[in-house]
Amino acid sequence: MGTQKTLKNDFKISVSISYVASESRPEEGYHFFAYKVTIQNQGDQAARLMARHWIITDSQGKIEEVRGPGVVGAQPRIIQGKNFQYESACPLNTPCGSMKGYYSMLAEDGESFQVEIPEFYLIAPQALH
């Protein structure tokens, strides 16, 4: 028996975050963050992003889970050696929080697997003072 390669290690996730002051109302406890996700396929076969599962935690420990098909209304096929990028946003009731989760993927060979989205932090500029 040979060792089976796990496809989840073929995908690298990176996220850039920005606080959107024009959409935020801190005095009302509403903080709006935009983020851009880059999914890089470093493997040797394409896979389709079938679903997402986000775990969003605010600074008071309140957890919200968001699940759904694909991302931004699509189930993109990410071919080997290529990236897929999309932008989305997340409102929070507190000026700080975090997001993490995973993508459910389906490889060309029919294998289903999950790719972890490493935890990243949402921090409003005023929270740093």
mmCIF file with all atom_site columns, C-alpha atoms in Angstrom:
data_model
loop_
_atom_site.group_PDB
_atom_site.id
_atom_site.type_symbol
_atom_site.label_atom_id
_atom_site.label_alt_id
_atom_site.label_comp_id
_atom_site.label_asym_id
_atom_site.label_entity_id
_atom_site.label_seq_id
_atom_site.pdbx_PDB_ins_code
_atom_site.Cartn_x
_atom_site.Cartn_y
_atom_site.Cartn_z
_atom_site.occupancy
_atom_site.B_iso_or_equiv
_atom_site.pdbx_formal_charge
_atom_site.auth_seq_id
_atom_site.auth_comp_id
_atom_site.auth_asym_id
_atom_site.auth_atom_id
_atom_site.pdbx_PDB_model_num
ATOM 1   C CA . MET A 1 1   ? 0.000   0.000  0.000   1.00 0.00 ? 1   MET A CA 1
ATOM 2   C CA . GLY A 1 2   ? 1.336   3.401  -0.969  1.00 0.00 ? 2   GLY A CA 1
ATOM 3   C CA . THR A 1 3   ? 0.812   6.560  1.004   1.00 0.00 ? 3   THR A CA 1
ATOM 4   C CA . GLN A 1 4   ? -2.207  8.519  -0.081  1.00 0.00 ? 4   GLN A CA 1
ATOM 5   C CA . LYS A 1 5   ? -1.631  12.176 -0.817  1.00 0.00 ? 5   LYS A CA 1
ATOM 6   C CA . THR A 1 6   ? -4.107  14.551 0.791   1.00 0.00 ? 6   THR A CA 1
ATOM 7   C CA . LEU A 1 7   ? -5.389  17.144 -1.634  1.00 0.00 ? 7   LEU A CA 1
ATOM 8   C CA . LYS A 1 8   ? -6.207  19.648 1.111   1.00 0.00 ? 8   LYS A CA 1
ATOM 9   C CA . ASN A 1 9   ? -2.484  20.411 1.386   1.00 0.00 ? 9   ASN A CA 1
ATOM 10  C CA . ASP A 1 10  ? -2.454  21.463 -2.282  1.00 0.00 ? 10  ASP A CA 1
ATOM 11  C CA . PHE A 1 11  ? -4.496  24.593 -1.545  1.00 0.00 ? 11  PHE A CA 1
ATOM 12  C CA . LYS A 1 12  ? -3.129  27.700 0.178   1.00 0.00 ? 12  LYS A CA 1
ATOM 13  C CA . ILE A 1 13  ? -5.540  30.306 1.554   1.00 0.00 ? 13  ILE A CA 1
ATOM 14  C CA . SER A 1 14  ? -4.542  33.904 2.213   1.00 0.00 ? 14  SER A CA 1
ATOM 15  C CA . VAL A 1 15  ? -6.758  36.776 3.310   1.00 0.00 ? 15  VAL A CA 1
ATOM 16  C CA . SER A 1 16  ? -6.340  40.559 3.335   1.00 0.00 ? 16  SER A CA 1
ATOM 17  C CA . ILE A 1 17  ? -8.700  42.601 5.533   1.00 0.00 ? 17  ILE A CA 1
ATOM 18  C CA . SER A 1 18  ? -9.738  46.239 5.623   1.00 0.00 ? 18  SER A CA 1
ATOM 19  C CA . TYR A 1 19  ? -12.012 48.200 7.917   1.00 0.00 ? 19  TYR A CA 1
ATOM 20  C CA . VAL A 1 20  ? -14.655 50.107 5.954   1.00 0.00 ? 20  VAL A CA 1
ATOM 21  C CA . ALA A 1 21  ? -15.192 53.312 7.943   1.00 0.00 ? 21  ALA A CA 1
ATOM 22  C CA . SER A 1 22  ? -17.773 54.669 5.470   1.00 0.00 ? 22  SER A CA 1
ATOM 23  C CA . GLU A 1 23  ? -20.027 51.643 6.110   1.00 0.00 ? 23  GLU A CA 1
ATOM 24  C CA . SER A 1 24  ? -19.410 51.455 9.867   1.00 0.00 ? 24  SER A CA 1
ATOM 25  C CA . ARG A 1 25  ? -21.363 53.100 12.658  1.00 0.00 ? 25  ARG A CA 1
ATOM 26  C CA . PRO A 1 26  ? -19.181 52.553 15.765  1.00 0.00 ? 26  PRO A CA 1
ATOM 27  C CA . GLU A 1 27  ? -21.512 54.622 17.961  1.00 0.00 ? 27  GLU A CA 1
ATOM 28  C CA . GLU A 1 28  ? -24.242 52.067 17.152  1.00 0.00 ? 28  GLU A CA 1
ATOM 29  C CA . GLY A 1 29  ? -21.995 49.039 17.616  1.00 0.00 ? 29  GLY A CA 1
ATOM 30  C CA . TYR A 1 30  ? -21.753 48.311 13.891  1.00 0.00 ? 30  TYR A CA 1
ATOM 31  C CA . HIS A 1 31  ? -18.300 47.678 12.411  1.00 0.00 ? 31  HIS A CA 1
ATOM 32  C CA . PHE A 1 32  ? -17.959 46.709 8.763   1.00 0.00 ? 32  PHE A CA 1
ATOM 33  C CA . PHE A 1 33  ? -14.958 44.780 7.449   1.00 0.00 ? 33  PHE A CA 1
ATOM 34  C CA . ALA A 1 34  ? -14.146 43.892 3.847   1.00 0.00 ? 34  ALA A CA 1
ATOM 35  C CA . TYR A 1 35  ? -11.855 40.999 3.024   1.00 0.00 ? 35  TYR A CA 1
ATOM 36  C CA . LYS A 1 36  ? -10.249 39.506 -0.069  1.00 0.00 ? 36  LYS A CA 1
ATOM 37  C CA . VAL A 1 37  ? -9.547  35.783 -0.169  1.00 0.00 ? 37  VAL A CA 1
ATOM 38  C CA . THR A 1 38  ? -6.964  34.211 -2.466  1.00 0.00 ? 38  THR A CA 1
ATOM 39  C CA . ILE A 1 39  ? -7.179  30.448 -2.965  1.00 0.00 ? 39  ILE A CA 1
ATOM 40  C CA . GLN A 1 40  ? -4.051  29.078 -4.601  1.00 0.00 ? 40  GLN A CA 1
ATOM 41  C CA . ASN A 1 41  ? -4.029  25.591 -6.140  1.00 0.00 ? 41  ASN A CA 1
ATOM 42  C CA . GLN A 1 42  ? -0.486  24.283 -5.783  1.00 0.00 ? 42  GLN A CA 1
ATOM 43  C CA . GLY A 1 43  ? -1.454  20.707 -6.638  1.00 0.00 ? 43  GLY A CA 1
ATOM 44  C CA . ASP A 1 44  ? -1.585  18.703 -9.841  1.00 0.00 ? 44  ASP A CA 1
ATOM 45  C CA . GLN A 1 45  ? -5.339  18.552 -10.374 1.00 0.00 ? 45  GLN A CA 1
ATOM 46  C CA . ALA A 1 46  ? -8.244  20.958 -10.506 1.00 0.00 ? 46  ALA A CA 1
ATOM 47  C CA . ALA A 1 47  ? -10.949 21.093 -7.848  1.00 0.00 ? 47  ALA A CA 1
ATOM 48  C CA . ARG A 1 48  ? -14.283 22.840 -7.494  1.00 0.00 ? 48  ARG A CA 1
ATOM 49  C CA . LEU A 1 49  ? -15.134 24.864 -4.398  1.00 0.00 ? 49  LEU A CA 1
ATOM 50  C CA . MET A 1 50  ? -18.537 23.425 -3.463  1.00 0.00 ? 50  MET A CA 1
ATOM 51  C CA . ALA A 1 51  ? -19.343 25.077 -0.115  1.00 0.00 ? 51  ALA A CA 1
ATOM 52  C CA . ARG A 1 52  ? -18.052 27.295 2.657   1.00 0.00 ? 52  ARG A CA 1
ATOM 53  C CA . HIS A 1 53  ? -18.300 27.201 6.442   1.00 0.00 ? 53  HIS A CA 1
ATOM 54  C CA . TRP A 1 54  ? -17.295 30.313 8.380   1.00 0.00 ? 54  TRP A CA 1
ATOM 55  C CA . ILE A 1 55  ? -16.995 30.648 12.149  1.00 0.00 ? 55  ILE A CA 1
ATOM 56  C CA . ILE A 1 56  ? -17.140 34.334 13.089  1.00 0.00 ? 56  ILE A CA 1
ATOM 57  C CA . THR A 1 57  ? -16.374 35.347 16.671  1.00 0.00 ? 57  THR A CA 1
ATOM 58  C CA . ASP A 1 58  ? -16.699 38.857 18.090  1.00 0.00 ? 58  ASP A CA 1
ATOM 59  C CA . SER A 1 59  ? -14.640 40.214 20.995  1.00 0.00 ? 59  SER A CA 1
ATOM 60  C CA . GLN A 1 60  ? -17.413 39.335 23.462  1.00 0.00 ? 60  GLN A CA 1
ATOM 61  C CA . GLY A 1 61  ? -17.198 35.665 22.482  1.00 0.00 ? 61  GLY A CA 1
ATOM 62  C CA . LYS A 1 62  ? -20.410 35.616 20.440  1.00 0.00 ? 62  LYS A CA 1
ATOM 63  C CA . ILE A 1 63  ? -20.056 33.038 17.660  1.00 0.00 ? 63  ILE A CA 1
ATOM 64  C CA . GLU A 1 64  ? -21.930 33.066 14.372  1.00 0.00 ? 64  GLU A CA 1
ATOM 65  C CA . GLU A 1 65  ? -21.611 30.249 11.859  1.00 0.00 ? 65  GLU A CA 1
ATOM 66  C CA . VAL A 1 66  ? -22.276 30.840 8.181   1.00 0.00 ? 66  VAL A CA 1
ATOM 67  C CA . ARG A 1 67  ? -22.649 27.948 5.751   1.00 0.00 ? 67  ARG A CA 1
ATOM 68  C CA . GLY A 1 68  ? -23.602 27.950 2.131   1.00 0.00 ? 68  GLY A CA 1
ATOM 69  C CA . PRO A 1 69  ? -22.869 26.755 -1.381  1.00 0.00 ? 69  PRO A CA 1
ATOM 70  C CA . GLY A 1 70  ? -19.777 28.162 -3.078  1.00 0.00 ? 70  GLY A CA 1
ATOM 71  C CA . VAL A 1 71  ? -18.559 31.706 -2.561  1.00 0.00 ? 71  VAL A CA 1
ATOM 72  C CA . VAL A 1 72  ? -20.067 34.981 -3.838  1.00 0.00 ? 72  VAL A CA 1
ATOM 73  C CA . GLY A 1 73  ? -22.726 33.061 -5.764  1.00 0.00 ? 73  GLY A CA 1
ATOM 74  C CA . ALA A 1 74  ? -20.291 30.784 -7.601  1.00 0.00 ? 74  ALA A CA 1
ATOM 75  C CA . GLN A 1 75  ? -18.730 27.344 -7.278  1.00 0.00 ? 75  GLN A CA 1
ATOM 76  C CA . PRO A 1 76  ? -15.432 28.079 -8.992  1.00 0.00 ? 76  PRO A CA 1
ATOM 77  C CA . ARG A 1 77  ? -13.231 25.420 -10.552 1.00 0.00 ? 77  ARG A CA 1
ATOM 78  C CA . ILE A 1 78  ? -9.662  26.182 -9.510  1.00 0.00 ? 78  ILE A CA 1
ATOM 79  C CA . ILE A 1 79  ? -7.180  24.638 -11.897 1.00 0.00 ? 79  ILE A CA 1
ATOM 80  C CA . GLN A 1 80  ? -3.721  23.494 -10.923 1.00 0.00 ? 80  GLN A CA 1
ATOM 81  C CA . GLY A 1 81  ? -1.147  26.260 -10.698 1.00 0.00 ? 81  GLY A CA 1
ATOM 82  C CA . LYS A 1 82  ? -3.801  28.990 -10.656 1.00 0.00 ? 82  LYS A CA 1
ATOM 83  C CA . ASN A 1 83  ? -5.446  31.262 -8.078  1.00 0.00 ? 83  ASN A CA 1
ATOM 84  C CA . PHE A 1 84  ? -9.041  32.223 -7.466  1.00 0.00 ? 84  PHE A CA 1
ATOM 85  C CA . GLN A 1 85  ? -9.787  35.508 -5.683  1.00 0.00 ? 85  GLN A CA 1
ATOM 86  C CA . TYR A 1 86  ? -13.001 36.927 -4.363  1.00 0.00 ? 86  TYR A CA 1
ATOM 87  C CA . GLU A 1 87  ? -14.101 39.764 -2.111  1.00 0.00 ? 87  GLU A CA 1
ATOM 88  C CA . SER A 1 88  ? -16.719 39.729 0.587   1.00 0.00 ? 88  SER A CA 1
ATOM 89  C CA . ALA A 1 89  ? -17.548 41.499 3.825   1.00 0.00 ? 89  ALA A CA 1
ATOM 90  C CA . CYS A 1 90  ? -18.484 40.886 7.432   1.00 0.00 ? 90  CYS A CA 1
ATOM 91  C CA . PRO A 1 91  ? -20.259 43.180 9.903   1.00 0.00 ? 91  PRO A CA 1
ATOM 92  C CA . LEU A 1 92  ? -19.455 42.858 13.606  1.00 0.00 ? 92  LEU A CA 1
ATOM 93  C CA . ASN A 1 93  ? -21.147 44.252 16.714  1.00 0.00 ? 93  ASN A CA 1
ATOM 94  C CA . THR A 1 94  ? -17.741 44.806 18.316  1.00 0.00 ? 94  THR A CA 1
ATOM 95  C CA . PRO A 1 95  ? -14.632 46.591 16.962  1.00 0.00 ? 95  PRO A CA 1
ATOM 96  C CA . CYS A 1 96  ? -12.619 43.342 17.029  1.00 0.00 ? 96  CYS A CA 1
ATOM 97  C CA . GLY A 1 97  ? -13.233 39.744 16.121  1.00 0.00 ? 97  GLY A CA 1
ATOM 98  C CA . SER A 1 98  ? -11.969 36.822 14.104  1.00 0.00 ? 98  SER A CA 1
ATOM 99  C CA . MET A 1 99  ? -12.970 34.541 11.273  1.00 0.00 ? 99  MET A CA 1
ATOM 100 C CA . LYS A 1 100 ? -11.932 31.002 10.373  1.00 0.00 ? 100 LYS A CA 1
ATOM 101 C CA . GLY A 1 101 ? -13.500 28.008 8.709   1.00 0.00 ? 101 GLY A CA 1
ATOM 102 C CA . TYR A 1 102 ? -13.118 25.727 5.748   1.00 0.00 ? 102 TYR A CA 1
ATOM 103 C CA . TYR A 1 103 ? -14.034 25.199 2.125   1.00 0.00 ? 103 TYR A CA 1
ATOM 104 C CA . SER A 1 104 ? -15.560 21.918 0.963   1.00 0.00 ? 104 SER A CA 1
ATOM 105 C CA . MET A 1 105 ? -13.914 20.944 -2.291  1.00 0.00 ? 105 MET A CA 1
ATOM 106 C CA . LEU A 1 106 ? -14.495 18.316 -4.972  1.00 0.00 ? 106 LEU A CA 1
ATOM 107 C CA . ALA A 1 107 ? -11.453 17.164 -6.966  1.00 0.00 ? 107 ALA A CA 1
ATOM 108 C CA . GLU A 1 108 ? -11.514 16.190 -10.633 1.00 0.00 ? 108 GLU A CA 1
ATOM 109 C CA . ASP A 1 109 ? -11.076 12.544 -9.612  1.00 0.00 ? 109 ASP A CA 1
ATOM 110 C CA . GLY A 1 110 ? -14.240 12.694 -7.485  1.00 0.00 ? 110 GLY A CA 1
ATOM 111 C CA . GLU A 1 111 ? -12.536 12.956 -4.089  1.00 0.00 ? 111 GLU A CA 1
ATOM 112 C CA . SER A 1 112 ? -14.211 15.302 -1.600  1.00 0.00 ? 112 SER A CA 1
ATOM 113 C CA . PHE A 1 113 ? -11.983 17.120 0.869   1.00 0.00 ? 113 PHE A CA 1
ATOM 114 C CA . GLN A 1 114 ? -11.869 20.197 3.073   1.00 0.00 ? 114 GLN A CA 1
ATOM 115 C CA . VAL A 1 115 ? -9.396  23.060 2.998   1.00 0.00 ? 115 VAL A CA 1
ATOM 116 C CA . GLU A 1 116 ? -8.939  24.945 6.251   1.00 0.00 ? 116 GLU A CA 1
ATOM 117 C CA . ILE A 1 117 ? -9.259  28.722 6.249   1.00 0.00 ? 117 ILE A CA 1
ATOM 118 C CA . PRO A 1 118 ? -6.739  29.802 8.902   1.00 0.00 ? 118 PRO A CA 1
ATOM 119 C CA . GLU A 1 119 ? -8.046  32.176 11.552  1.00 0.00 ? 119 GLU A CA 1
ATOM 120 C CA . PHE A 1 120 ? -7.625  35.869 10.783  1.00 0.00 ? 120 PHE A CA 1
ATOM 121 C CA . TYR A 1 121 ? -8.496  38.928 12.839  1.00 0.00 ? 121 TYR A CA 1
ATOM 122 C CA . LEU A 1 122 ? -10.853 41.827 12.198  1.00 0.00 ? 122 LEU A CA 1
ATOM 123 C CA . ILE A 1 123 ? -9.658  44.885 14.117  1.00 0.00 ? 123 ILE A CA 1
ATOM 124 C CA . ALA A 1 124 ? -11.107 48.379 13.731  1.00 0.00 ? 124 ALA A CA 1
ATOM 125 C CA . PRO A 1 125 ? -8.477  51.158 13.811  1.00 0.00 ? 125 PRO A CA 1
ATOM 126 C CA . GLN A 1 126 ? -10.088 52.763 16.876  1.00 0.00 ? 126 GLN A CA 1
ATOM 127 C CA . ALA A 1 127 ? -9.657  49.478 18.785  1.00 0.00 ? 127 ALA A CA 1
ATOM 128 C CA . LEU A 1 128 ? -5.881  49.900 18.623  1.00 0.00 ? 128 LEU A CA 1
ATOM 129 C CA . HIS A 1 129 ? -5.811  53.101 20.730  1.00 0.00 ? 129 HIS A CA 1
#
